[in-house]
XYZ file of C-alpha atoms in Angstrom:
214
model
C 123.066 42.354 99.600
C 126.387 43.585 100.453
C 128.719 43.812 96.737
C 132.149 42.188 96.302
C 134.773 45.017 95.257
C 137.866 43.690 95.082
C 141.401 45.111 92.958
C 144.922 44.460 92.807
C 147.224 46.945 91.644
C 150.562 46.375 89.195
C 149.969 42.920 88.174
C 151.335 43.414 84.189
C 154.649 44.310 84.172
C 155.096 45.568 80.636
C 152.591 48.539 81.368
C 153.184 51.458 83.424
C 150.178 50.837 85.460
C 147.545 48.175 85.802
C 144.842 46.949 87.451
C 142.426 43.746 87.938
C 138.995 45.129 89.415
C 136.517 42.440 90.244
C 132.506 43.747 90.852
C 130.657 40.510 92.309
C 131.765 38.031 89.585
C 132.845 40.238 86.916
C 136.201 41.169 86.191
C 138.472 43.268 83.902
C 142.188 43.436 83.584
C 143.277 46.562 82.896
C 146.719 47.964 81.298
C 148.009 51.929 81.005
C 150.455 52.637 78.954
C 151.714 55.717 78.516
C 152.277 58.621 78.240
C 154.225 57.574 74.288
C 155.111 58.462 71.638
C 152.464 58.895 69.234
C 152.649 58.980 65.250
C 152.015 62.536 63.931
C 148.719 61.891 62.049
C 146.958 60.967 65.577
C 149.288 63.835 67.581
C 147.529 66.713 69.604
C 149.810 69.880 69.579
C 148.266 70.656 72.694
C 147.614 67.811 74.658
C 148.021 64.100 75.004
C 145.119 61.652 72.794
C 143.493 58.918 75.455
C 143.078 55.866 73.337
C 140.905 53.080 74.297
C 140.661 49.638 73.499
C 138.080 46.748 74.623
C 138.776 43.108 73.965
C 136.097 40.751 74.757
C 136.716 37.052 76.209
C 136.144 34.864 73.768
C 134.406 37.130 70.384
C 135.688 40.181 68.718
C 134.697 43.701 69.391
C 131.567 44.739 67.994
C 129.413 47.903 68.326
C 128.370 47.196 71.980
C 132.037 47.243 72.415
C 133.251 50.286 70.266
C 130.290 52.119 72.418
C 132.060 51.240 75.287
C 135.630 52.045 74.604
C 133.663 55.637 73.708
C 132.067 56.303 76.631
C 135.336 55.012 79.197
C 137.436 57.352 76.954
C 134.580 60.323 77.250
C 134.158 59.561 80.796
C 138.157 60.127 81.305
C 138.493 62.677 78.877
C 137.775 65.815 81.171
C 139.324 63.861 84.180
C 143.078 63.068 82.816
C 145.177 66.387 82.781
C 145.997 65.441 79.306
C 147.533 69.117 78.950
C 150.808 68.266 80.621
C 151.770 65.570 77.942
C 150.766 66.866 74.653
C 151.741 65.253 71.494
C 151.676 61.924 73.530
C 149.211 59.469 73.529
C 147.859 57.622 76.288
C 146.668 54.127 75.910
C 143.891 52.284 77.581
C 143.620 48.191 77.321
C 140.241 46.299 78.732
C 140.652 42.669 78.907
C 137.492 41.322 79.952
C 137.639 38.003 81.993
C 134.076 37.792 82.790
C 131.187 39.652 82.300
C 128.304 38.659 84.639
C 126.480 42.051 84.649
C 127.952 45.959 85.518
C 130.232 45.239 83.050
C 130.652 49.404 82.714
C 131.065 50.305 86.208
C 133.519 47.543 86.303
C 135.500 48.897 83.434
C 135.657 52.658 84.687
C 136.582 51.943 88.288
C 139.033 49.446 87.068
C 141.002 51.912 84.311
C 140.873 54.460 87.139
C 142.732 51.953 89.394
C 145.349 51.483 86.548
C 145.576 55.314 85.808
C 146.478 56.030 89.297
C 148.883 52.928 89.307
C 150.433 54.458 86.418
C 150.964 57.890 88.062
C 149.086 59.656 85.247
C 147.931 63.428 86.732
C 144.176 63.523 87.118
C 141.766 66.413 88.463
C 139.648 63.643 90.415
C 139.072 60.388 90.715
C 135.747 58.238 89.486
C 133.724 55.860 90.686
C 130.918 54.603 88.692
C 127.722 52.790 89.469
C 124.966 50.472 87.367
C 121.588 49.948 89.135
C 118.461 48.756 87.447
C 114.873 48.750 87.803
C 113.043 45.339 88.188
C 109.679 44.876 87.120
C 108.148 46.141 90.606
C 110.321 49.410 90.251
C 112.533 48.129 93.084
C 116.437 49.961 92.252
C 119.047 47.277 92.155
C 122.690 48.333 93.102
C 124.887 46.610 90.033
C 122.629 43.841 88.941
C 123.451 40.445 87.371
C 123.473 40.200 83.628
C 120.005 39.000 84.264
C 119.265 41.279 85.908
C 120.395 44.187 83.151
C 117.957 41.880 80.802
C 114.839 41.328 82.196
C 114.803 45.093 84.333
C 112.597 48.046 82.660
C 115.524 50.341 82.564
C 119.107 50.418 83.296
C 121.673 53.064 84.436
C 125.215 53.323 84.194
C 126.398 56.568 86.198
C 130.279 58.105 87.350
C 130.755 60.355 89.713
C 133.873 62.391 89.885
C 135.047 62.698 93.577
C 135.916 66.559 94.398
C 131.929 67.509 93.828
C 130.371 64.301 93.641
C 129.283 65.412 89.560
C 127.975 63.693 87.273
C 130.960 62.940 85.104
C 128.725 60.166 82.861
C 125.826 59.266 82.214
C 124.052 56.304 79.945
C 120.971 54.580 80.334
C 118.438 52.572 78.534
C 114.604 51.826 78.740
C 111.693 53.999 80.353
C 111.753 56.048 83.932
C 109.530 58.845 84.970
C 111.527 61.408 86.360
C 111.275 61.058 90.045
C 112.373 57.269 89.347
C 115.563 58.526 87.507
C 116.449 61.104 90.565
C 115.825 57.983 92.760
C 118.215 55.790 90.749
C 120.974 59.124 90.825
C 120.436 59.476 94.305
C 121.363 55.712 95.365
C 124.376 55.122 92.499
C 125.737 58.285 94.308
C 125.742 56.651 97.845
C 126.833 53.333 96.775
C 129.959 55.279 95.557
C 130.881 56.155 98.530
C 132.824 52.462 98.764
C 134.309 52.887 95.830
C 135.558 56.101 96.592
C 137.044 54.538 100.160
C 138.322 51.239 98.263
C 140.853 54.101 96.082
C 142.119 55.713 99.391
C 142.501 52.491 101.037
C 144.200 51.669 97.815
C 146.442 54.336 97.416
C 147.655 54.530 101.053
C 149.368 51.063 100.298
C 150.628 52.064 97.016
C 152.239 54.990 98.398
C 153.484 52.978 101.666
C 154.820 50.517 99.468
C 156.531 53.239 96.873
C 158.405 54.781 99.928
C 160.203 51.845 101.659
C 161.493 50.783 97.973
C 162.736 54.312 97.888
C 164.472 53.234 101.255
């Protein structure tokens, strides 16, 4: 079943770059701003702090949603050249619009959209994946929330782009070994439109960037 992957680029105006990044029926909205000022208790002296922040539809954040905001900020840590800016801060804001399963790969490809759109200086892009096992081990490329609930394991991987490492990594239930290399080995090819929806992506931005200049 082929996946809808769908973004648009610089839709809030108030933040230096943003992003709405739809996976199949779920969606997040996005917003960079940054780099700031940042008050001296939370300042770096030799680089710039990423700070995250996850707001759910309708509840308020919880722990699946503090785990979250971690693992998009560890997941971007290593990839933001936070050494040009320091004592700056860069902020991260996930609105969730609906979450119908993937929700993570949603929310990393999504902030990377909105870093880019932002200009903030990165060593690579990411594109990240979430596949599940069913019950008959069949590997399911970014399942339904369903899906995520009745599988016997799920994975949530990003890849950086330069190497094609493994930039993050999370998973839950029980895999033998050769059926975790198995679910590596497809999340890596399915990023492969990711990876072409951020070039397609970017050629417009830039097109776009030099006829204002005009």
């Amino acid at each position: 079943m082929d996946q809808l992957l769908d973004v648009q680029l610089g839709l809030l105006r108030q933040a230096d770059g943003s992003s709405l990044f739809k996976l199949n029926s779920t969606s997040v909205m996005v917003g960079v701003y940054g780099p700031t000022e940042v008050k001296p208790a939370k300042e770096l002296s030799d680089r710039a702090s990423l700070e995250v922040t996850y707001k759910p539809k309708v509840k308020q954040a919880g722990c699946r949603e503090k785990l979250l905001e971690k693992n998009v900020q560890s997941a971007f840590d290593g990839v933001v050249l936070t050494e040009l800016h320091p004592r700056t801060a860069i902020q991260i804001i996930i609105q969730e619009l609906q979450d119908s399963g993937s929700l993570f790969s949603c929310c990393i490809n999504g902030v990377c959209f909105a870093l880019l759109d932002a200009c903030v200086p990165m060593r690579s892009t990411l594109a990240a994946v979430t596949c599940v096992v069913d019950s008959e081990g069949e590997i399911i490329i970014f399942p339904t929330k369903r899906q995520e609930e009745t599988a016997l394991a799920v994975l949530n991987v990003a890849f950086e782009s330069k190497e094609g490492a493994v930039i993050s990594l999370s998973s839950s239930g029980v895999l033998t070994k050769s059926k975790f290399q198995d679910c590596i080995t497809v999340c890596k090819s399915s990023c492969s439109k990711i990876f072409e929806l951020y070039r397609i992506k970017m050629r417009q931005l830039c097109t776009k960037n030099a006829g204002s200049e005009c």
